[in-house]
XYZ file of C-alpha atoms in Angstrom:
674
model
C 0.125 -0.030 0.375
C 1.519 3.188 -0.958
C 1.989 5.745 1.865
C 0.268 9.045 1.373
C 2.341 12.316 0.235
C 1.951 16.092 0.632
C 3.467 19.198 -0.442
C 3.343 21.668 1.942
C 3.316 25.515 0.641
C 5.170 28.416 2.328
C 5.012 31.788 0.571
C 7.330 34.539 2.113
C 7.269 33.844 6.027
C 3.475 32.001 6.414
C 2.587 28.762 5.629
C -0.487 29.230 3.516
C -1.176 25.650 1.688
C -1.655 22.044 1.791
C -1.226 19.889 -1.413
C -1.848 16.089 -1.697
C -0.126 14.007 -4.346
C -2.545 11.499 -6.163
C -0.666 8.616 -7.278
C -0.859 8.123 -11.337
C -1.398 11.625 -11.334
C 1.624 13.785 -12.309
C 1.030 17.973 -11.359
C 3.171 20.740 -12.724
C 3.837 23.871 -10.321
C 4.239 27.441 -12.289
C 3.109 30.691 -12.613
C 0.224 30.152 -15.002
C -3.095 29.198 -13.902
C -2.811 26.435 -16.099
C -1.252 24.269 -13.009
C -2.144 22.777 -10.291
C 0.109 24.687 -7.714
C -0.413 28.199 -8.796
C 3.092 30.316 -7.323
C 2.750 34.362 -7.902
C 6.043 35.189 -7.600
C 8.060 36.550 -10.611
C 11.233 34.599 -10.438
C 8.687 31.539 -11.393
C 8.991 30.240 -14.967
C 5.136 29.551 -15.897
C 5.620 26.090 -15.871
C 8.113 25.577 -13.883
C 9.101 21.707 -12.374
C 6.606 18.420 -12.304
C 6.205 16.132 -9.568
C 5.155 12.666 -10.496
C 5.309 9.044 -8.932
C 7.948 6.780 -10.805
C 9.046 2.874 -9.595
C 6.771 3.721 -6.314
C 8.311 6.868 -5.490
C 7.858 10.373 -5.638
C 10.141 12.380 -8.033
C 10.773 15.736 -8.662
C 11.595 16.953 -12.167
C 12.744 20.871 -13.867
C 10.788 21.754 -16.853
C 13.888 23.845 -18.274
C 12.822 26.598 -15.683
C 14.874 29.935 -16.353
C 15.920 30.386 -12.608
C 15.883 26.735 -11.778
C 14.540 24.869 -9.513
C 16.226 23.844 -5.593
C 16.058 21.295 -3.443
C 18.060 22.099 0.046
C 20.988 23.749 -1.300
C 22.011 21.713 -4.520
C 20.423 22.807 -8.080
C 17.864 20.193 -9.319
C 19.136 18.535 -12.501
C 17.493 16.049 -14.327
C 14.978 14.179 -11.759
C 15.459 13.511 -8.701
C 13.563 11.413 -6.505
C 12.136 13.429 -3.497
C 12.406 12.594 0.551
C 10.066 12.863 3.309
C 10.974 16.435 4.436
C 13.059 17.598 1.080
C 12.562 21.212 0.712
C 12.039 22.382 -2.651
C 13.181 26.114 -3.215
C 11.152 28.154 -6.143
C 12.400 31.978 -5.934
C 11.501 33.057 -2.713
C 8.626 30.262 -2.287
C 9.238 26.898 -0.603
C 7.456 23.468 -0.817
C 8.057 20.757 1.476
C 7.765 16.983 0.645
C 6.471 15.100 3.582
C 4.670 11.695 4.564
C 3.556 12.231 8.125
C 0.675 15.127 8.014
C -2.429 12.532 8.147
C -0.990 10.593 11.114
C -1.565 14.592 12.890
C -4.942 14.275 12.033
C -8.083 11.677 13.595
C -10.270 11.233 10.185
C -7.146 12.013 7.077
C -10.476 12.048 5.369
C -10.788 15.615 6.581
C -8.251 16.330 3.899
C -9.845 16.295 0.910
C -9.305 19.612 -0.146
C -6.366 21.179 0.449
C -8.346 25.165 2.087
C -9.864 23.289 5.054
C -6.272 22.567 6.631
C -5.314 25.224 9.106
C -1.888 25.390 10.836
C -0.811 26.290 14.373
C 2.656 27.214 15.119
C 4.853 26.912 17.682
C 7.973 28.859 18.219
C 10.567 26.517 17.022
C 14.146 26.877 18.909
C 17.158 29.177 16.977
C 19.296 27.045 14.483
C 15.752 24.936 13.200
C 16.564 23.705 9.343
C 13.640 23.671 6.819
C 12.856 20.021 8.235
C 12.680 21.252 11.398
C 10.959 23.932 10.863
C 8.037 22.027 9.427
C 7.505 19.674 12.545
C 7.761 22.719 14.386
C 4.161 23.237 12.527
C 1.360 20.794 13.592
C -2.331 21.270 12.066
C -5.460 22.271 13.877
C -8.590 20.156 12.744
C -11.708 20.604 11.706
C -13.755 17.895 14.638
C -17.126 18.639 13.993
C -19.066 19.389 10.374
C -22.620 19.950 9.953
C -25.116 20.095 7.576
C -28.076 20.742 9.345
C -28.630 21.564 12.732
C -30.849 19.857 15.178
C -32.100 22.890 17.272
C -34.557 23.497 14.035
C -36.057 19.773 14.877
C -38.291 18.290 17.431
C -35.952 17.347 20.597
C -35.911 14.161 23.094
C -37.561 15.722 26.927
C -34.854 16.119 29.812
C -36.301 15.328 33.231
C -37.057 18.856 33.808
C -39.660 18.179 30.962
C -38.324 20.451 28.398
C -34.872 19.545 26.384
C -32.013 21.251 25.630
C -32.687 21.239 21.899
C -36.513 22.315 23.025
C -34.602 25.985 25.082
C -32.265 26.492 22.111
C -35.459 26.228 19.951
C -37.127 28.504 22.037
C -34.322 30.675 21.894
C -34.062 31.167 18.217
C -37.663 31.602 18.413
C -37.390 35.094 20.434
C -34.444 35.563 17.725
C -36.607 35.030 14.561
C -39.184 37.855 16.100
C -36.323 40.437 16.913
C -34.493 39.981 13.344
C -37.946 39.881 11.727
C -38.919 43.604 12.760
C -34.868 44.874 12.009
C -34.856 47.652 10.098
C -31.413 47.135 7.823
C -28.989 44.619 7.466
C -26.597 46.346 10.276
C -29.728 46.208 12.994
C -30.175 42.237 12.015
C -26.629 41.626 12.649
C -26.082 43.041 16.199
C -29.146 41.303 17.068
C -27.700 38.119 15.710
C -24.368 38.565 17.309
C -25.305 39.363 20.398
C -27.579 36.018 20.818
C -24.961 34.044 19.804
C -22.826 35.346 22.335
C -25.090 35.052 25.005
C -25.390 31.499 24.037
C -22.088 29.931 22.980
C -18.932 29.419 24.458
C -17.453 32.462 22.346
C -16.103 35.590 23.171
C -16.174 36.710 19.627
C -18.026 37.056 16.633
C -18.955 38.490 13.777
C -21.405 38.346 10.331
C -19.429 39.032 6.842
C -21.643 38.667 3.668
C -20.939 39.108 -0.001
C -21.693 42.172 -1.384
C -25.092 42.412 -2.558
C -25.560 41.111 -6.654
C -22.418 39.435 -5.783
C -22.025 37.265 -9.194
C -19.260 34.693 -9.620
C -17.641 31.912 -7.565
C -17.581 33.511 -4.095
C -14.339 33.871 -1.941
C -13.296 34.494 1.620
C -11.443 37.589 0.182
C -15.056 38.799 -1.002
C -17.018 39.043 2.240
C -17.276 42.351 4.148
C -17.819 42.673 7.515
C -21.284 43.299 8.560
C -20.682 43.947 12.502
C -18.512 42.905 14.812
C -18.800 41.888 18.497
C -15.856 40.875 21.194
C -16.429 40.492 25.090
C -13.244 40.130 25.838
C -10.107 43.457 25.419
C -9.028 41.984 22.552
C -11.069 43.659 19.175
C -12.125 41.397 16.890
C -9.742 39.829 13.896
C -11.270 38.839 10.673
C -11.684 34.717 9.959
C -9.162 33.645 7.442
C -9.822 33.545 3.634
C -8.796 29.633 3.677
C -11.052 28.765 6.288
C -14.401 30.968 4.978
C -14.110 30.075 1.762
C -13.779 26.220 2.755
C -17.338 26.857 4.580
C -18.767 29.120 1.329
C -18.001 26.280 -0.956
C -19.118 23.504 1.188
C -22.179 24.924 2.764
C -21.429 23.370 6.188
C -20.726 24.347 9.199
C -17.144 23.694 10.727
C -15.944 23.620 14.306
C -11.834 23.460 14.293
C -9.860 23.317 17.894
C -6.309 24.784 18.474
C -6.273 27.282 15.497
C -3.869 29.651 16.050
C -4.529 33.174 15.840
C -1.263 34.552 13.461
C -2.397 31.992 10.878
C -6.079 32.232 10.585
C -7.052 35.530 12.464
C -3.742 37.658 12.345
C -3.880 38.434 16.265
C -1.800 39.091 19.022
C -2.686 40.386 22.506
C -1.316 43.437 24.077
C 1.280 41.692 25.102
C 2.015 40.550 21.769
C 1.935 36.970 22.455
C 0.208 34.871 20.094
C -2.965 33.072 21.620
C -4.971 29.725 20.715
C -9.089 30.235 19.223
C -11.497 27.438 18.673
C -13.449 28.479 15.854
C -16.805 28.177 14.402
C -17.710 28.897 10.895
C -21.885 28.566 9.611
C -22.820 29.602 6.276
C -26.003 32.091 5.667
C -27.648 30.372 3.529
C -30.980 30.044 1.827
C -31.955 27.056 -0.494
C -28.774 26.789 -3.051
C -27.322 30.354 -2.119
C -25.123 31.390 0.238
C -24.880 35.099 1.216
C -22.294 34.962 3.709
C -21.112 32.982 6.661
C -21.269 33.871 10.991
C -17.801 33.608 11.931
C -17.128 33.142 16.234
C -14.268 32.068 18.333
C -13.124 32.105 21.716
C -9.622 32.887 23.065
C -9.542 32.088 26.286
C -8.629 28.751 27.695
C -11.890 28.073 29.665
C -14.449 29.189 27.169
C -13.844 25.830 24.259
C -17.499 25.641 21.851
C -18.609 22.169 21.892
C -21.209 20.498 19.033
C -24.362 21.747 20.569
C -22.361 25.213 19.905
C -21.695 24.395 16.303
C -25.721 22.920 16.047
C -26.849 26.492 17.853
C -24.447 28.760 15.674
C -25.940 26.637 12.239
C -29.226 26.936 13.234
C -28.958 31.111 14.015
C -27.454 31.997 10.671
C -30.280 29.822 8.885
C -32.799 31.947 10.613
C -30.343 35.277 9.677
C -30.698 33.955 6.355
C -34.318 33.639 6.182
C -34.464 36.998 7.591
C -31.869 38.506 5.328
C -34.034 37.630 2.264
C -36.786 39.245 3.854
C -35.482 42.584 4.203
C -34.032 42.242 0.715
C -37.225 41.842 -0.377
C -39.345 44.423 1.290
C -36.404 46.385 -0.084
C -36.546 45.286 -3.779
C -40.350 46.164 -3.271
C -39.958 49.416 -2.146
C -37.781 50.368 -5.058
C -39.822 48.842 -7.176
C -42.915 51.098 -5.823
C -40.806 53.783 -6.303
C -40.057 53.417 -9.769
C -43.497 52.585 -10.400
C -44.565 55.811 -9.126
C -41.945 57.783 -11.212
C -43.194 56.212 -13.893
C -46.706 56.601 -13.317
C -45.996 60.828 -13.138
C -44.318 60.844 -16.215
C -46.619 58.475 -17.800
C -49.335 61.674 -16.820
C -46.918 64.403 -18.188
C -45.897 61.932 -20.668
C -50.189 62.501 -22.098
C -50.338 66.389 -20.465
C -47.333 67.507 -22.321
C -48.844 68.995 -25.466
C -52.450 70.473 -24.130
C -49.838 72.308 -21.490
C -47.895 74.309 -24.596
C -50.204 77.033 -24.038
C -50.642 79.643 -25.946
C -51.459 81.417 -29.953
C -48.939 84.185 -29.846
C -46.316 83.728 -32.636
C -43.491 83.356 -30.009
C -45.275 80.682 -28.100
C -45.605 78.899 -31.814
C -42.102 79.803 -32.850
C -41.275 78.087 -29.754
C -43.273 75.062 -31.002
C -41.877 74.973 -34.056
C -38.322 74.700 -32.408
C -39.361 72.151 -30.122
C -39.852 69.940 -33.490
C -36.633 70.213 -35.098
C -34.626 69.523 -31.889
C -36.841 66.691 -30.520
C -35.701 65.099 -34.607
C -32.144 65.279 -33.587
C -30.452 63.774 -30.727
C -28.358 67.163 -30.431
C -27.568 68.688 -27.053
C -29.993 71.621 -26.531
C -29.569 75.304 -24.755
C -33.198 76.455 -23.346
C -32.478 79.699 -22.331
C -35.122 82.348 -20.694
C -35.562 84.044 -18.257
C -37.159 82.466 -14.799
C -40.584 81.186 -14.593
C -41.136 80.797 -18.356
C -41.444 76.777 -18.885
C -38.131 76.185 -19.558
C -38.048 72.731 -17.906
C -41.864 72.411 -19.678
C -40.135 73.096 -23.204
C -37.226 70.375 -21.893
C -40.000 67.740 -21.483
C -41.916 68.959 -24.625
C -38.584 68.452 -26.581
C -37.981 64.569 -25.299
C -41.253 63.556 -25.235
C -41.242 64.065 -28.952
C -38.490 62.141 -29.856
C -37.147 58.926 -30.166
C -36.021 58.329 -26.840
C -39.737 59.495 -25.622
C -40.166 55.421 -24.367
C -36.980 56.141 -21.735
C -37.019 58.263 -18.752
C -36.754 61.953 -18.243
C -34.563 63.128 -15.274
C -34.435 66.520 -14.069
C -31.662 68.145 -12.263
C -31.189 72.072 -11.198
C -27.755 72.636 -10.414
C -28.014 75.640 -8.545
C -29.877 73.744 -5.327
C -26.944 71.587 -4.643
C -23.171 72.597 -3.353
C -20.545 71.331 -5.737
C -19.916 67.925 -4.117
C -23.272 67.322 -3.906
C -23.701 67.898 -7.126
C -20.812 65.164 -8.426
C -22.437 62.810 -6.431
C -25.759 63.662 -8.141
C -24.445 63.393 -11.444
C -22.348 60.813 -11.450
C -22.981 58.542 -8.446
C -21.029 57.925 -5.389
C -19.112 54.136 -3.784
C -20.289 53.229 -0.429
C -17.390 54.904 1.887
C -16.684 57.892 -0.646
C -17.656 60.567 1.704
C -19.640 60.694 5.239
C -23.091 58.814 5.128
C -22.302 57.474 1.917
C -23.565 54.172 3.091
C -24.212 52.564 -0.292
C -23.374 52.824 -3.604
C -25.508 55.259 -5.233
C -25.939 55.686 -9.549
C -25.948 59.062 -10.606
C -28.429 61.322 -12.934
C -26.503 60.030 -15.899
C -26.957 56.426 -14.960
C -30.245 56.903 -14.083
C -31.089 59.010 -17.754
C -29.425 56.144 -19.725
C -31.151 55.428 -22.875
C -33.265 58.694 -21.853
C -32.472 62.098 -21.612
C -31.402 64.200 -18.696
C -32.154 67.833 -18.212
C -29.840 70.460 -16.299
C -31.383 73.319 -14.858
C -29.339 76.131 -14.100
C -26.359 75.336 -15.786
C -24.872 78.505 -15.285
C -24.713 78.055 -11.229
C -22.419 75.027 -12.174
C -18.758 75.503 -10.443
C -15.538 75.739 -12.795
C -14.216 72.007 -11.290
C -17.992 70.737 -12.108
C -18.056 72.099 -15.532
C -14.790 70.115 -16.925
C -15.751 67.044 -15.981
C -19.223 67.519 -17.293
C -17.104 68.438 -20.525
C -15.364 65.110 -20.832
C -18.861 63.265 -20.795
C -20.460 65.510 -22.471
C -18.079 64.514 -25.270
C -18.399 60.938 -24.595
C -15.853 59.617 -22.493
C -16.672 57.807 -19.543
C -16.889 58.636 -16.045
C -16.283 57.352 -12.733
C -18.481 57.666 -9.515
C -17.228 60.153 -6.598
C -14.584 57.466 -4.064
C -15.106 54.470 -7.254
C -12.102 53.449 -9.938
C -13.918 52.036 -12.391
C -15.443 53.742 -15.507
C -18.807 54.360 -16.343
C -20.381 55.106 -19.262
C -23.993 56.060 -20.179
C -25.979 57.364 -23.320
C -27.801 60.337 -22.709
C -29.134 63.470 -24.551
C -28.792 66.634 -22.507
C -31.090 69.296 -21.923
C -29.447 72.542 -20.405
C -31.342 75.533 -19.380
C -30.582 78.508 -17.932
C -31.620 82.363 -16.980
C -28.312 83.811 -16.974
C -26.110 85.797 -19.566
C -23.662 82.442 -20.270
C -21.936 85.089 -22.690
C -21.451 87.803 -20.159
C -20.360 85.030 -17.612
C -17.655 83.390 -20.289
C -15.978 87.046 -20.321
C -16.095 87.421 -16.647
C -14.148 83.623 -16.282
C -17.612 82.222 -14.642
C -18.486 79.525 -17.755
C -15.990 77.944 -19.845
C -16.344 78.792 -23.720
C -15.452 75.153 -24.670
C -18.542 73.952 -22.426
C -21.121 76.598 -24.115
C -20.060 75.689 -27.430
C -20.544 72.133 -26.793
C -24.378 73.406 -25.126
C -25.344 75.761 -28.219
C -25.579 72.675 -30.543
C -29.198 73.636 -30.938
C -30.786 76.828 -28.877
C -33.880 77.251 -27.807
C -35.077 80.922 -26.062
C -38.623 80.869 -24.992
C -39.850 84.778 -24.170
C -41.074 86.052 -21.464
C -44.475 86.727 -20.953
C -44.433 90.244 -21.162
C -43.447 89.761 -24.534
C -46.606 87.782 -25.374
C -49.537 89.248 -23.745
C -51.618 87.719 -26.069
C -51.090 84.595 -24.772
C -52.186 85.603 -21.160
C -55.649 84.960 -21.154
C -55.564 81.832 -21.885
C -53.545 81.231 -19.931
C -55.755 82.778 -17.086
C -58.355 80.662 -18.200
C -56.829 77.535 -18.089
C -54.907 78.156 -14.133
C -59.049 78.956 -13.280
C -59.735 75.896 -15.009
C -57.177 73.715 -13.090
C -57.561 75.818 -9.202
C -61.491 74.787 -10.146
C -61.137 71.538 -10.448
C -58.506 70.999 -7.644
C -60.122 73.360 -4.955
C -63.864 72.536 -5.878
C -64.625 75.788 -6.558
C -67.112 76.833 -9.504
C -65.703 80.213 -10.143
C -67.090 81.125 -13.369
C -64.269 83.861 -14.221
C -62.455 86.951 -14.183
C -64.447 90.591 -14.193
C -63.654 92.770 -16.952
C -60.968 94.624 -14.166
C -59.837 92.154 -13.557
C -58.945 90.788 -17.290
C -57.676 94.692 -17.798
C -54.887 94.313 -14.598
C -53.628 90.935 -16.076
C -53.424 92.015 -19.374
C -51.339 95.269 -18.370
C -48.950 93.323 -15.537
C -45.373 93.231 -16.521
C -44.893 89.401 -14.823
C -41.937 89.651 -13.566
C -41.905 86.190 -13.114
C -43.253 85.085 -16.446
C -45.794 82.093 -16.378
C -45.184 80.781 -12.787
C -46.498 84.026 -11.138
C -49.409 83.728 -13.274
C -49.926 80.264 -12.293
C -49.199 81.103 -8.779
C -51.682 84.338 -8.875
C -54.352 82.575 -10.110
C -54.634 79.567 -7.414
C -53.992 82.128 -4.713
C -57.167 84.228 -6.250
C -59.411 81.085 -6.622
C -58.976 79.904 -2.846
C -59.595 83.589 -1.661
C -62.089 85.019 -3.611
C -65.749 85.517 -2.675
C -67.703 85.777 -5.171
C -68.587 83.530 -7.708
C -65.970 85.797 -10.304
C -62.225 86.793 -10.209
C -61.988 90.926 -9.526
C -59.312 93.086 -9.097
C -59.001 92.746 -5.195
C -58.515 89.065 -5.379
C -55.193 89.348 -7.390
C -51.782 90.220 -5.230
C -50.095 91.567 -7.398
C -46.353 92.987 -7.016
C -44.194 95.752 -7.312
C -41.159 94.534 -8.658
C -39.177 95.562 -11.542
C -39.016 92.582 -14.363
C -35.523 91.254 -15.392
C -33.509 94.190 -17.348
C -36.129 96.597 -17.220
C -34.642 100.237 -17.935
C -34.361 101.786 -21.207
C -37.391 99.116 -22.513
C -39.485 100.427 -19.144
C -43.124 101.761 -20.572
C -44.214 105.593 -19.727
C -45.815 106.535 -16.680
C -47.670 109.107 -15.236
C -47.457 109.867 -11.868
C -45.904 106.156 -11.441
C -49.105 104.867 -13.389
C -49.007 102.860 -16.357
C -50.210 104.734 -19.685
C -50.841 102.704 -22.787
C -49.595 102.227 -25.738
C -49.371 100.141 -28.743
C -47.343 97.173 -29.365
C -45.685 98.222 -32.093
C -44.163 101.281 -29.928
C -43.294 98.887 -26.963
C -42.096 96.921 -29.856
C -40.013 99.734 -30.942
C -38.289 100.236 -27.723
C -37.850 96.844 -26.839
C -35.477 95.920 -29.678
C -33.606 99.435 -29.815
C -33.200 98.117 -26.077
C -32.001 94.612 -26.626
C -29.629 96.351 -29.434
C -27.635 98.754 -26.970
C -27.479 95.483 -24.129
C -25.988 94.154 -26.969
C -23.339 96.777 -28.803
C -25.695 96.022 -32.052
C -24.266 92.568 -32.230
C -27.759 91.870 -33.825
C -27.286 88.421 -33.851
C -27.426 87.760 -29.972
C -29.416 90.289 -29.944
C -32.308 88.035 -32.549
C -31.180 85.259 -29.892
C -32.805 87.502 -26.888
C -35.732 88.438 -29.161
C -36.352 84.786 -30.646
C -36.460 85.915 -33.981
C -34.279 84.992 -36.856
C -31.814 87.455 -37.708
C -33.701 88.527 -41.033
C -36.521 89.610 -38.958
C -34.937 91.774 -36.724
C -33.459 92.861 -39.914
C -36.808 94.169 -41.323
C -37.782 95.469 -38.042
C -34.501 97.635 -37.735
C -35.652 99.631 -40.871
C -38.751 99.427 -40.079
C -38.847 101.398 -37.127
C -35.430 104.050 -38.389
C -33.408 102.562 -36.106
C -30.122 102.092 -38.033
C -29.237 105.512 -37.493
C -29.054 104.969 -33.652
C -26.272 102.573 -34.608
C -22.637 103.232 -33.535
C -19.907 104.566 -35.835
C -16.867 102.685 -36.423
């Protein structure tokens, strides 16, 4: 009968792995992933050496490696017959060939997977050679394994009429009720760990979980510590990747004795001395899904966990898994509900978008035509106009008449957030990127993928955000705040502003290159005072709207109220008209809205100065639309320094139309002479 043989692998100063040699199977060792034993060492060749059985003896053969192979201090040439205690040296790594490894285990069948072996280190005396050092390492054993727990099944009664299993089950029942009420994973973890430390002979515990939506084959390194507790003065130390990988792969709970702190936990006490531990690990599983594990250990020789503690830990882990599944389902339901509500709002907006473009003036008809032309393209749009004119409504109309209408429309006000929060809102952030970032958050760009993103008040964006925003507009991927992974999104951007961007560029507050990138298509929404013929229609629309909302039955406006609405300058534009009508509907005491019901302000309109209407004793003096138009065009030309293209853009008319009006009103003589 052939004797068992093993290669014990050492990398640097730690023993890291054990590989069992199987007669009839040849193994290769090297840097490439195709080898049975992979050594991550730059001095190791891709396929360095081969170990095989020949005439009943295990033999080592160097495969023409670049840096050679040593056994002890001798360079291997040809085939080398291995002897127990031989130390194979490849670069900085060492592999020791032994026969006696299985003698240290009570059940050799537990050494099926090499990750199940953990090591206990005794301090060797000075002068120990490699073989003596190997002898100083004795494996800690996994003494018990459990796939199912008896604490979740009926047990036999004891003398007092209550079985130990029954008492444990009662404790589990109380814990299950508490876990079901936990608001989040952290609270659930604290409840479970407190119950485990109270019910087992351990003094430290932790819950480790895989990231949500994790894909692939999990290892111990993929686990995140959600919460940890320690009943001793020593802080909690993480479970070894080797032991965690074993529990995750097998889906069974294990109890290991004589596990040294430096090999599995990396822990020492305050004096720097190594202390022994007993470890319990149980998978957090639901069906075939393993979400993570519960890790317990004892560093006190008088507190040694037994098989019942293993059973109880496994039962708690299974209960945590059920609570975790329910918590995830509640979160998914909340997310889906929010998504459905958002979609419903968007559908209502989509159905009503055409009817909300109210007006019969030439100016509003021109805006509608420009919306149609912009919707047919996929270019960036810059919407300009005073506050309250309906820039967001125009942006929605562009989106819902475009090919992206089936996808989302996302709106963000750049003036409402600080610079750091604006970056997070636009590009998202990773968990832990800043204080309060407890979860990964998708930014507006990712949320608007395949749809449209409207950025209102774009002129308020800081210079640093403008630079990053410009790169995204140019098609470059971006990174979330605190992240390093590039993210791409297919988004159409519509920007809106009430600022004079040309002036901001001249004063260095807005990037020139970003301005030209945004202004591929431009829609200028005229203020309400420039389209007074729309006031009646808008007032009637808002009256009907608020009648329906409040249940009032107001029939309309008195002639005096209509005249007041028509002659008012509306510095707040359509938004102000809407609010004035809403207030009048609520406060009106009769069946018609009269002058006394209209609460108007004395705030001057934006840009008022040369274009102010004539007054007499502070009261408005009526004048023709032609006179008003002449004064307004004249004031706009003086404002732009007679830059006709810019003036036409502000006025919302074509350059040729402006030239005709200049000739009509005899304004050419006022142009500056150069």
